Amino acid sequence: MEINIVSDEELKKKPDFTNLKFGSIFTDYMFSVRWDAENGWGIPKIDPVSSFQIHPAAKCLHYGLQVMESLKAYKGIDKNIRLFRPELNMERLLQGAKRLVLPAFDSKELIECIKRLVKLEQEWVPDLKHAALLIRPVYVGTDPTLGVAVANSALLYVLLSPVGSFHPPGFKSASVYADPKYSRSWPGGSGDLKLGGNYGHTIYIQRAAEKRGHHQVLWLHGKKNEITGVDCNNIFFVVRNESGGIELITPPLNGITFPGVTRQSIVELCQNWKDVQIVEKTITIDDVKKLLDEKKLREMFGTSSACITCPISSIFFDGSKYDVSTVKQDKPIYDRITNALCDIYYGRADNPWGVKID
Amino acid sequence: MEINIVSDEELKKKPDFTNLKFGSIFTDYMFSVRWDAENGWGIPKIDPVSSFQIHPAAKCLHYGLQVMESLKAYKGIDKNIRLFRPELNMERLLQGAKRLVLPAFDSKELIECIKRLVKLEQEWVPDLKHAALLIRPVYVGTDPTLGVAVANSALLYVLLSPVGSFHPPGFKSASVYADPKYSRSWPGGSGDLKLGGNYGHTIYIQRAAEKRGHHQVLWLHGKKNEITGVDCNNIFFVVRNESGGIELITPPLNGITFPGVTRQSIVELCQNWKDVQIVEKTITIDDVKKLLDEKKLREMFGTSSACITCPISSIFFDGSKYDVSTVKQDKPIYDRITNALCDIYYGRADNPWGVKID
């Protein structure tokens, strides 16, 4: 690896970590490595973050040849810095690259490169509750040729950005807006991958929801209005079942659900919880209405590595508002999940999911 | 408009226009204009084609904030250079920008800018049958912030690339490969727009088709295997109907069909043809099988501005091969359509669809 260090005077001043705007500040250094069909992978590099040259015909600007990841580095109470299950992000990045026919990379090696970068930038990892250093790998096809075809050159890079809590100050719970005219994912599509093309087309309805005073979009699919997720990726429902037990329901990984690392970790965590039964099954808007009518729906929340959990207190659908008592529960499940995950993120619990950077 | 002309010595040598590889050669100049939320649109510029600086966090590289167009400039038999219905491409580009919440632009003004660029590059317009100068507008969100959100800055640019026939030398007809596991578009998605994100995820199955010896992918949708298009965008079927007449069938614009300019022009052209009835309706794989069994399917062809028409002679689906007699017809409709459109492209027919650049 080639590491190009600049003098201390050229380094940025660290921002106020208690007041960070999501994704707007980057650390001093980034990782990058180029590939081309003739020479294979080039030398991996750590350089100061800077703009780079791109040809206006680069395939990643025309044909969505781009896939990315989001994970975080956390400063633990023991002052160790940990990643959370980075191998899952690398596996998903590889799946996305495969779909775009970008070459595979050695994911263990990429994790080592990321650890090296985070170690260099360790002062940028906020030592604060709910704050972290966002790690953003991006992998794009770069060759300057028109035509939807396999890329002959590519660029893989990693940016770091210190982030605070995903939720704005004073945020208590989300109002979500569902419009069956817009759909995030579809069978045979790429909704189970983190391709750039899954996001751009969602901004229109996201903004429409915001204009109507809602926080996020609740994604529906098909004529039955199957719920596939929410802005912040995955969705969970806490339901009291027929026999009085508690079920935690989330849509199954059927190709249209995003395979979130947080989702997977919650599913696995809850398998060890005796008082909660995790159920992966399809749930429609009508199912939710019925559960509300029967007073069985206790909580509804989104999950992602950005927000961990995001409690939802109302759904707008087809001109009606449906209230969910998520934040009115005495000991809500979403809170218990957030705490269990944060215990691992911040080293309060000893768990192999938390991977120290050295 | 700011035009930065370089000296004649700095201009590229023109390639052999009889032997062009699609989309790999660009002319000397490109058009560009930047926008940002604070200052609005900047000064439109014509500059030499060159790589530009992009921030690694630019939204167009992470979230598919990109939309493009494809149209062509043709050198007519009267030596005039014509565009073909450029207002339709501009309208579609505006629709895509709207979906990405990129700001609207004045489409008439953009057409004037494109005409100005093409006029400057008129020596790059091949004076050859089936060759043309491809015009590629690209519109991307550029601000360097993480988070799926409205872009605060954007770049709109136009590249030109001389292209020969879309089909490789010796090409007679296409074999198409249909796999219901992969779908190009979906209700509530963006398959009716020319967003970059519609293309990247298709490369995997496109390559799988090529590896199996087929030329293109026949796109299916849903459990009924509705045919939505083919690699080269739209699809048409020539069918002998019950009363012995000829129907030209193409899928309707229902949100999952790409609204091709060539498609629209064929539909409009055929409305004036007395011996062919144009029918916009859904057609499934089973419908095609039935038409073949009943010996009613005469032709099947793809259409796009890149290929004009692309005759299809076989379909591979679910382990079986189905032959279509497209290229065995005496006076095939696809040929008649190609000629009718080329008459307009190359100025052999006087038609307002052909728009002279001056």
XYZ file of C-alpha atoms in Angstrom:
716
model
C 0.000 0.000 0.000
C 1.192 3.480 -0.886
C 0.444 6.078 1.813
C 0.883 9.750 1.027
C 0.976 11.685 4.275
C 0.745 15.465 4.273
C 2.243 17.806 6.863
C 0.279 18.493 10.044
C -0.374 22.087 8.905
C -2.239 20.793 5.870
C -4.620 18.713 7.951
C -8.180 19.929 8.484
C -9.329 21.294 11.809
C -11.555 18.716 13.495
C -15.194 19.798 13.612
C -17.372 20.004 16.724
C -18.345 16.351 17.010
C -21.423 17.239 19.058
C -22.902 19.135 16.142
C -22.319 17.232 12.912
C -24.435 17.489 9.780
C -24.811 14.016 8.263
C -22.352 13.259 5.449
C -21.073 16.778 4.840
C -17.583 16.606 6.393
C -14.859 14.233 5.302
C -11.639 13.268 7.015
C -8.198 14.138 5.657
C -7.492 10.890 3.840
C -9.217 8.420 1.550
C -8.366 4.977 0.241
C -8.425 4.148 -3.453
C -7.386 1.453 -5.882
C -7.861 1.299 -9.631
C -8.431 -1.688 -11.869
C -8.281 -2.165 -15.598
C -8.847 -5.183 -17.802
C -5.290 -5.132 -19.142
C -3.270 -4.700 -15.951
C -5.657 -5.877 -13.231
C -5.572 -4.177 -9.855
C -3.190 -1.267 -9.354
C -1.438 -0.201 -6.160
C -3.831 0.503 -3.256
C -3.314 4.056 -2.019
C -4.125 6.272 0.904
C -4.058 9.903 -0.211
C -5.524 13.190 0.966
C -9.229 13.435 0.062
C -9.459 15.376 -3.174
C -11.465 15.641 -6.333
C -10.310 13.352 -9.113
C -10.360 13.471 -12.884
C -13.162 11.685 -14.651
C -13.886 11.425 -18.370
C -17.352 12.788 -19.261
C -18.118 9.467 -21.006
C -17.220 7.369 -17.920
C -19.730 4.533 -17.675
C -20.502 5.307 -14.025
C -22.010 8.683 -15.059
C -24.218 7.287 -17.844
C -25.292 3.766 -16.928
C -25.380 3.574 -13.133
C -22.252 1.410 -12.937
C -21.868 2.147 -9.253
C -22.274 0.282 -6.007
C -21.494 1.445 -2.494
C -21.551 0.465 1.150
C -22.173 2.127 4.505
C -20.627 0.946 7.738
C -19.195 2.703 10.748
C -16.206 2.788 13.069
C -17.127 3.308 16.740
C -14.942 4.509 19.626
C -15.597 2.100 22.495
C -15.765 2.861 26.195
C -12.422 1.026 26.351
C -11.077 3.530 23.755
C -10.711 0.762 21.206
C -12.100 1.492 17.752
C -14.415 -1.173 16.359
C -16.080 -1.937 13.043
C -19.375 -3.860 13.114
C -19.469 -7.077 11.066
C -17.554 -5.498 8.153
C -17.438 -8.856 6.350
C -21.205 -8.555 5.722
C -20.779 -5.190 4.010
C -17.931 -6.550 1.904
C -20.027 -9.550 0.871
C -22.886 -7.271 -0.181
C -20.466 -5.006 -2.075
C -19.154 -8.078 -3.897
C -22.714 -9.132 -4.788
C -23.394 -5.676 -6.193
C -20.136 -5.707 -8.156
C -21.076 -9.115 -9.571
C -24.406 -7.762 -10.804
C -22.614 -4.843 -12.489
C -19.959 -7.232 -13.843
C -17.233 -5.255 -12.066
C -14.307 -7.480 -11.022
C -14.325 -9.165 -7.629
C -11.852 -7.972 -5.006
C -10.359 -9.696 -1.981
C -12.785 -8.653 0.727
C -10.459 -9.579 3.605
C -7.798 -7.396 2.071
C -10.249 -4.530 1.636
C -11.208 -4.796 5.315
C -7.510 -4.549 6.203
C -7.184 -1.449 3.992
C -10.220 0.098 5.697
C -8.782 -0.679 9.132
C -5.489 0.933 8.072
C -7.345 4.064 6.888
C -9.469 4.287 10.048
C -6.362 3.824 12.208
C -4.661 6.705 10.401
C -7.803 8.799 10.968
C -8.520 7.600 14.514
C -8.792 11.138 15.844
C -11.784 11.587 13.565
C -13.756 8.833 15.332
C -16.053 10.725 17.710
C -15.784 9.639 21.344
C -19.487 10.277 21.903
C -22.648 8.276 22.443
C -24.537 7.765 19.131
C -21.686 9.281 17.099
C -19.329 7.369 14.826
C -17.130 7.569 11.771
C -19.126 6.635 8.674
C -17.163 4.470 6.237
C -18.302 4.734 2.627
C -16.785 2.353 0.081
C -17.733 3.211 -3.527
C -17.003 1.041 -6.548
C -17.567 2.452 -10.033
C -16.920 1.550 -13.682
C -14.825 4.295 -15.273
C -14.050 3.552 -18.890
C -15.024 6.337 -21.256
C -17.164 4.487 -23.783
C -20.828 4.829 -24.654
C -22.893 1.647 -24.704
C -24.402 -0.488 -21.945
C -21.597 -3.019 -21.548
C -19.046 -4.475 -19.168
C -16.570 -1.859 -17.892
C -12.902 -2.270 -18.771
C -11.692 -0.054 -15.968
C -12.909 0.647 -12.467
C -12.179 2.614 -9.333
C -12.786 1.457 -5.775
C -12.431 4.051 -3.040
C -13.333 4.617 0.591
C -14.318 7.908 2.216
C -14.709 8.578 5.939
C -17.161 11.050 7.440
C -17.762 11.693 11.155
C -21.483 11.527 11.911
C -23.649 12.219 14.942
C -27.065 10.790 15.630
C -28.984 10.219 12.383
C -32.071 11.821 13.884
C -32.308 15.616 14.078
C -32.287 17.202 17.580
C -35.655 16.825 19.275
C -36.729 13.965 16.996
C -39.050 11.556 18.822
C -40.644 9.386 16.138
C -41.318 9.336 12.431
C -44.409 9.877 10.364
C -44.164 7.763 7.214
C -45.862 8.306 3.875
C -46.866 5.404 1.620
C -47.835 5.910 -2.021
C -48.395 2.773 -4.115
C -47.639 4.777 -7.274
C -43.926 4.597 -6.374
C -41.968 1.463 -5.658
C -38.357 1.066 -4.519
C -37.724 -2.478 -5.665
C -39.225 -5.269 -7.734
C -38.790 -9.000 -8.363
C -35.943 -9.537 -10.812
C -34.515 -6.105 -10.033
C -31.668 -4.942 -7.816
C -33.441 -3.910 -4.600
C -31.401 -6.495 -2.699
C -28.145 -4.763 -3.662
C -26.695 -1.374 -2.784
C -26.486 -0.091 -6.356
C -26.578 3.674 -6.858
C -29.486 3.249 -9.251
C -31.751 2.103 -6.408
C -31.666 5.546 -4.820
C -31.908 8.387 -7.342
C -35.458 7.632 -8.456
C -36.669 7.613 -4.827
C -35.804 11.261 -4.165
C -38.940 12.569 -5.872
C -41.366 10.740 -3.598
C -39.093 11.285 -0.595
C -39.372 15.035 -1.155
C -43.117 14.800 -1.755
C -43.427 13.049 1.628
C -41.358 15.769 3.321
C -43.468 18.503 1.729
C -46.532 16.850 3.260
C -44.839 16.951 6.664
C -43.710 13.331 6.864
C -40.234 12.132 7.685
C -39.845 9.099 5.511
C -41.328 6.993 2.734
C -42.868 3.624 3.561
C -42.177 1.473 0.513
C -44.919 -0.686 -0.951
C -44.818 -3.308 -3.647
C -47.432 -4.869 -5.885
C -51.201 -4.904 -5.947
C -51.421 -6.165 -2.366
C -49.315 -3.235 -1.093
C -46.712 -5.454 0.454
C -44.494 -3.357 2.752
C -40.853 -3.720 1.686
C -39.078 -1.131 3.797
C -38.819 2.470 4.826
C -36.394 5.269 3.859
C -33.938 4.014 6.445
C -33.934 0.587 4.796
C -35.660 -2.185 6.772
C -38.851 -2.303 8.748
C -39.966 -4.210 11.844
C -43.350 -4.645 13.518
C -43.868 -5.651 17.149
C -47.123 -7.593 17.390
C -48.963 -9.291 20.235
C -49.972 -12.673 18.821
C -53.028 -14.867 19.464
C -51.483 -16.559 22.492
C -50.399 -13.280 24.087
C -46.733 -13.641 23.133
C -44.667 -10.963 21.385
C -43.685 -11.373 17.734
C -41.137 -9.225 15.954
C -42.082 -9.322 12.273
C -39.899 -8.199 9.364
C -40.334 -8.814 5.608
C -38.358 -11.802 4.304
C -35.284 -11.523 2.052
C -37.202 -12.325 -1.127
C -35.218 -10.113 -3.502
C -37.208 -6.917 -2.961
C -36.190 -6.439 0.688
C -32.849 -4.805 1.312
C -30.555 -7.246 3.184
C -29.484 -4.778 5.862
C -26.656 -5.694 8.215
C -28.672 -4.146 11.041
C -31.717 -6.188 9.970
C -29.703 -9.414 9.942
C -28.144 -8.613 13.317
C -31.557 -7.906 14.885
C -32.940 -11.174 13.494
C -29.953 -13.062 14.919
C -30.011 -11.229 18.266
C -33.699 -11.930 18.805
C -33.263 -15.613 18.130
C -31.646 -15.674 21.593
C -34.399 -13.669 23.255
C -36.895 -15.940 25.021
C -39.700 -13.368 25.271
C -39.702 -12.286 21.617
C -40.317 -14.503 18.615
C -38.727 -13.277 15.409
C -40.870 -13.908 12.312
C -39.755 -13.184 8.750
C -42.901 -12.848 6.660
C -44.650 -10.623 4.175
C -46.820 -7.934 5.723
C -49.201 -5.728 3.740
C -50.840 -2.391 4.454
C -54.104 -4.300 5.024
C -52.351 -6.548 7.564
C -51.166 -3.445 9.420
C -54.683 -1.935 9.387
C -56.105 -5.201 10.762
C -53.444 -5.389 13.493
C -54.247 -1.798 14.455
C -58.004 -2.511 14.502
C -57.382 -5.486 16.745
C -55.010 -3.432 18.912
C -52.229 -5.943 18.344
C -49.632 -3.653 16.735
C -47.445 -2.289 19.512
C -44.436 -0.941 17.646
C -43.243 -0.230 14.142
C -39.713 0.931 13.408
C -37.158 1.297 10.646
C -33.596 0.043 10.947
C -30.301 0.855 9.275
C -26.673 1.314 10.202
C -27.286 5.079 9.884
C -30.186 5.298 12.367
C -29.916 1.922 14.172
C -33.677 2.037 14.884
C -36.198 4.715 13.964
C -39.556 4.522 15.807
C -42.606 5.215 13.627
C -45.735 6.712 15.144
C -47.937 7.316 12.140
C -48.581 6.039 8.638
C -50.217 8.084 5.906
C -51.799 5.973 3.206
C -54.556 6.651 0.703
C -55.725 9.834 2.431
C -55.866 8.336 5.933
C -53.605 8.593 8.949
C -52.965 5.535 11.088
C -51.414 5.995 14.530
C -49.023 3.460 15.961
C -48.250 3.520 19.679
C -44.546 2.745 19.208
C -43.183 5.465 21.488
C -45.952 5.000 24.058
C -44.834 1.505 25.056
C -43.389 1.091 28.508
C -40.263 -0.839 27.557
C -40.232 -0.734 23.781
C -38.444 -3.423 21.810
C -36.837 -0.863 19.468
C -35.094 0.695 22.446
C -33.915 -2.659 23.716
C -32.531 -3.442 20.252
C -30.774 -0.078 20.005
C -29.152 -0.657 23.383
C -28.120 -4.218 22.559
C -26.492 -3.085 19.308
C -24.858 -0.028 20.892
C -23.425 -2.289 23.597
C -21.576 -4.117 20.815
C -20.715 -0.994 18.782
C -19.225 0.807 21.774
C -17.562 -2.220 23.379
C -19.813 -2.420 26.436
C -20.571 -6.039 25.510
C -17.890 -8.443 24.396
C -19.125 -9.791 21.079
C -17.267 -11.031 17.974
C -19.486 -8.790 15.818
C -17.431 -5.863 17.094
C -14.127 -6.040 15.194
C -11.259 -4.017 16.656
C -9.159 -2.195 14.072
C -5.928 -3.428 15.660
C -22.492 31.128 -24.501
C -18.742 30.943 -23.992
C -16.910 29.091 -26.748
C -13.280 28.112 -26.239
C -11.791 27.251 -29.606
C -8.393 25.573 -29.822
C -5.930 25.893 -32.676
C -6.329 23.616 -35.698
C -3.168 21.722 -34.725
C -4.779 20.688 -31.463
C -7.801 19.166 -33.174
C -8.076 15.394 -33.443
C -7.560 13.566 -36.712
C -10.948 12.430 -38.015
C -11.347 8.653 -37.863
C -12.257 6.371 -40.758
C -16.034 6.878 -40.714
C -16.582 3.566 -42.525
C -15.114 1.640 -39.605
C -16.333 3.128 -36.328
C -16.589 1.270 -33.036
C -19.791 2.374 -31.259
C -19.300 5.097 -28.659
C -15.521 4.964 -28.402
C -14.505 8.130 -30.275
C -15.544 11.641 -29.290
C -15.357 14.861 -31.239
C -13.129 17.792 -30.262
C -15.689 19.803 -28.323
C -18.385 19.302 -25.722
C -21.102 21.503 -24.294
C -21.539 22.003 -20.551
C -23.385 24.161 -18.068
C -23.342 24.022 -14.290
C -26.112 24.788 -11.844
C -26.119 25.343 -8.111
C -28.900 26.140 -5.678
C -27.366 29.475 -4.696
C -26.528 30.956 -8.090
C -28.784 29.060 -10.470
C -27.510 28.249 -13.961
C -23.977 29.291 -14.869
C -22.630 30.279 -18.263
C -23.166 27.631 -20.958
C -19.827 26.658 -22.469
C -18.389 24.866 -25.430
C -14.905 23.594 -24.564
C -12.553 20.905 -25.803
C -13.634 17.460 -24.562
C -11.614 16.704 -21.456
C -11.834 14.959 -18.139
C -13.239 17.081 -15.349
C -12.776 17.232 -11.595
C -15.325 15.463 -9.462
C -15.478 15.129 -5.685
C -15.452 11.475 -4.541
C -18.641 12.161 -2.539
C -20.520 13.599 -5.553
C -24.111 12.365 -5.366
C -24.033 11.123 -8.983
C -21.408 8.504 -8.018
C -23.259 7.179 -4.941
C -26.993 7.494 -5.535
C -27.559 7.248 -9.275
C -28.394 10.942 -9.636
C -27.913 10.761 -13.385
C -30.095 10.914 -16.460
C -29.064 10.960 -20.089
C -30.340 11.048 -23.639
C -29.384 9.616 -27.009
C -30.169 11.292 -30.282
C -28.308 11.747 -33.552
C -27.326 14.296 -36.151
C -27.546 13.030 -39.728
C -25.911 14.382 -42.880
C -28.638 14.525 -45.513
C -28.355 13.849 -49.230
C -28.788 17.629 -49.602
C -25.710 18.063 -47.289
C -27.881 19.639 -44.602
C -27.391 18.298 -41.105
C -30.594 17.288 -39.324
C -31.606 16.252 -35.819
C -34.635 13.968 -35.455
C -37.430 15.249 -33.207
C -34.984 16.595 -30.584
C -37.865 18.099 -28.582
C -38.943 14.565 -27.635
C -35.522 13.768 -26.189
C -35.492 17.054 -24.284
C -38.945 16.337 -22.863
C -37.825 12.888 -21.692
C -34.652 14.364 -20.190
C -36.806 16.877 -18.311
C -39.029 14.072 -17.026
C -35.988 12.184 -15.774
C -34.591 15.328 -14.136
C -37.947 15.865 -12.430
C -37.841 12.357 -10.984
C -34.314 12.980 -9.655
C -35.381 16.447 -8.413
C -32.703 18.069 -10.572
C -33.751 21.546 -11.748
C -35.622 21.985 -14.995
C -33.844 23.624 -17.926
C -35.142 25.473 -20.958
C -35.370 22.671 -23.492
C -35.610 24.980 -26.511
C -32.437 26.693 -25.382
C -30.691 23.354 -24.891
C -31.663 22.348 -28.440
C -30.108 25.601 -29.685
C -26.917 24.819 -27.721
C -26.820 21.325 -29.219
C -27.318 22.744 -32.719
C -24.475 25.196 -32.085
C -22.191 22.370 -30.933
C -23.105 20.138 -33.876
C -22.557 23.027 -36.277
C -19.085 23.598 -34.843
C -18.413 19.858 -35.232
C -20.121 19.446 -38.608
C -17.096 17.751 -40.156
C -17.606 14.952 -37.621
C -21.061 14.106 -39.007
C -20.418 11.099 -41.281
C -21.660 11.532 -44.841
C -22.522 7.860 -45.081
C -25.602 5.661 -45.184
C -26.472 4.340 -41.688
C -23.815 6.501 -40.017
C -24.470 9.570 -37.881
C -23.148 11.704 -35.076
C -24.467 10.424 -31.751
C -25.488 13.222 -29.369
C -25.329 12.297 -25.694
C -26.697 14.788 -23.158
C -25.919 13.807 -19.540
C -27.347 15.509 -16.465
C -25.929 14.665 -13.031
C -26.167 15.842 -9.419
C -22.698 16.814 -8.215
C -22.742 18.060 -4.645
C -20.332 16.230 -2.397
C -22.588 15.140 0.447
C -23.575 11.699 1.644
C -27.284 11.017 2.109
C -30.082 10.267 -0.362
C -31.394 13.794 -0.869
C -31.982 16.558 -3.381
C -28.770 17.747 -5.066
C -27.672 21.339 -4.509
C -25.448 21.407 -7.544
C -25.594 19.809 -10.948
C -23.809 19.511 -14.263
C -25.442 19.169 -17.667
C -23.185 18.317 -20.587
C -23.353 17.054 -24.133
C -20.858 14.768 -25.868
C -20.754 13.905 -29.566
C -19.556 10.603 -30.983
C -19.550 9.558 -34.659
C -21.173 6.145 -35.037
C -21.641 3.705 -37.899
C -24.325 1.067 -38.132
C -25.262 -0.258 -34.689
C -25.106 -3.822 -36.000
C -21.717 -5.516 -36.389
C -20.578 -6.324 -39.966
C -22.348 -9.389 -41.323
C -25.193 -9.140 -38.794
C -28.458 -10.451 -40.230
C -30.813 -10.908 -37.296
C -30.765 -11.267 -33.528
C -31.235 -14.190 -31.230
C -32.792 -12.956 -27.985
C -32.608 -14.507 -24.542
C -35.439 -14.180 -22.020
C -34.987 -15.034 -18.341
C -37.890 -14.203 -16.016
C -35.455 -14.063 -13.076
C -34.294 -10.657 -14.312
C -36.517 -7.693 -15.007
C -35.606 -4.290 -16.454
C -38.535 -2.257 -15.147
C -41.473 -2.423 -12.786
C -44.693 -0.541 -11.953
C -43.853 2.429 -9.739
C -40.226 2.381 -10.868
C -38.286 4.401 -13.423
C -38.330 2.159 -16.510
C -40.108 4.907 -18.432
C -37.189 7.298 -17.894
C -33.593 7.272 -19.125
C -32.001 7.203 -15.672
C -28.526 5.693 -15.403
C -29.798 3.330 -12.730
C -31.981 1.517 -15.264
C -28.921 0.166 -17.069
C -26.162 -0.994 -14.696
C -28.099 -3.899 -13.238
C -28.920 -5.231 -16.726
C -25.298 -5.879 -17.684
C -25.124 -9.164 -15.803
C -27.935 -10.833 -17.700
C -26.862 -9.143 -20.932
C -23.462 -10.810 -20.568
C -25.058 -14.133 -19.609
C -27.099 -13.952 -22.842
C -23.970 -13.196 -24.883
C -22.106 -16.103 -23.287
C -24.934 -18.383 -24.407
C -24.532 -17.108 -27.963
C -27.443 -14.666 -28.038
C -27.299 -11.041 -29.112
C -29.755 -9.376 -26.776
C -31.982 -9.758 -23.748
C -35.741 -9.941 -24.205
C -37.170 -8.273 -21.104
C -40.054 -9.880 -19.261
C -42.167 -8.601 -16.425
C -44.393 -10.271 -13.866
C -45.846 -13.724 -13.449
C -47.434 -13.674 -16.893
C -44.057 -12.937 -18.548
C -45.266 -9.776 -20.190
C -42.711 -8.688 -22.810
C -41.563 -5.130 -22.077
C -38.711 -4.630 -24.511
C -35.394 -5.841 -25.774
C -31.812 -4.608 -25.240
C -32.293 -2.031 -27.957
C -35.292 -0.612 -26.093
C -38.674 -1.262 -27.713
C -40.177 -4.279 -29.376
C -42.640 -4.760 -32.214
C -44.478 -7.812 -33.532
C -45.976 -8.140 -37.021
C -49.013 -10.385 -36.835
C -51.539 -11.611 -39.370
C -54.911 -11.140 -37.674
C -58.151 -13.155 -37.897
C -59.407 -11.253 -40.926
C -56.122 -11.637 -42.800
C -54.947 -8.062 -42.170
C -51.557 -7.082 -40.800
C -51.212 -5.791 -37.250
C -48.097 -4.171 -35.864
C -48.194 -4.767 -32.106
C -46.061 -3.018 -29.499
C -46.423 -2.936 -25.682
C -48.303 0.128 -24.388
C -46.660 2.986 -22.458
C -47.817 1.738 -19.057
C -44.797 2.850 -17.038
C -42.671 -0.250 -17.601
C -42.205 0.265 -21.345
C -39.486 2.676 -22.385
C -41.037 5.603 -24.314
C -38.620 5.477 -27.226
C -38.620 8.287 -29.778
C -38.217 5.649 -32.496
C -41.154 3.703 -31.009
C -43.357 6.796 -30.968
C -42.351 7.710 -34.511
C -43.139 4.209 -35.801
C -46.554 4.281 -34.078
C -47.296 7.672 -35.648
C -45.932 6.702 -39.075
C -48.043 3.531 -39.233
C -51.210 5.394 -38.369
C -50.979 6.707 -41.946
C -50.327 3.304 -43.489
C -53.528 1.783 -44.830
C -52.270 -1.811 -44.982
C -50.905 -2.009 -41.416
C -52.906 -1.531 -38.247
C -50.862 -0.352 -35.275
C -51.960 -1.888 -31.961
C -50.524 -0.901 -28.578
C -51.213 -3.801 -26.229
C -49.590 -6.116 -23.739
C -48.089 -9.252 -25.239
C -46.772 -12.172 -23.191
C -44.392 -15.015 -23.958
C -47.440 -17.310 -24.098
C -49.090 -14.996 -26.629
C -45.969 -15.226 -28.787
C -45.896 -19.018 -28.519
C -49.566 -19.174 -29.542
C -49.006 -16.823 -32.493
C -46.105 -19.014 -33.596
C -48.198 -22.189 -33.260
C -50.924 -20.614 -35.354
C -48.321 -19.364 -37.859
C -49.529 -15.790 -37.399
C -46.280 -14.184 -36.194
C -44.465 -12.855 -39.237
C -41.902 -10.505 -37.774
C -40.454 -9.468 -34.450
C -37.982 -6.614 -34.129
C -36.409 -4.249 -31.654
C -36.241 -0.505 -32.210
C -34.077 2.326 -30.893
C -32.366 5.438 -32.186
C -29.123 3.434 -32.043
C -30.227 0.517 -34.253
C -33.412 1.961 -35.880
C -34.803 -1.583 -36.241
C -33.219 -4.878 -35.247
C -34.841 -8.005 -36.752
C -35.159 -10.942 -34.358
C -35.109 -14.491 -35.658
C -35.089 -16.568 -32.502
C -36.186 -16.451 -28.883
C -34.662 -18.572 -26.125
C -36.935 -19.019 -23.171
C -37.120 -21.674 -20.459
C -34.799 -24.077 -22.270
C -36.566 -23.865 -25.633
C -35.779 -22.072 -28.875
C -38.551 -20.449 -30.868
C -37.879 -19.426 -34.452
C -39.440 -16.317 -35.945
C -39.461 -15.865 -39.720
C -38.716 -12.119 -39.551
C -35.912 -12.056 -42.115
C -37.626 -14.586 -44.383
C -40.524 -12.294 -45.250
C -40.674 -11.007 -48.803
C -41.167 -7.326 -48.006
C -40.700 -7.103 -44.270
C -42.327 -4.294 -42.314
C -39.127 -3.668 -40.319
C -37.305 -2.856 -43.531
C -40.064 -0.542 -44.695
C -39.932 1.258 -41.328
C -36.145 1.585 -41.461
C -36.385 3.075 -44.935
C -39.198 5.454 -43.975
C -37.227 6.725 -40.984
C -33.942 6.942 -42.913
C -35.733 8.961 -45.588
C -36.449 11.546 -42.890
C -33.051 11.256 -41.140
C -31.127 11.752 -44.360
C -33.428 14.346 -45.931
C -34.754 12.168 -48.738
C -38.284 12.906 -47.510
C -39.373 16.384 -46.500
C -40.768 15.988 -43.003
C -40.899 18.376 -40.020
C -39.481 15.591 -37.799
C -36.115 16.258 -39.456
C -34.855 19.496 -37.878
C -32.050 21.260 -39.743
C -29.321 22.664 -37.500
C -29.403 25.998 -39.339
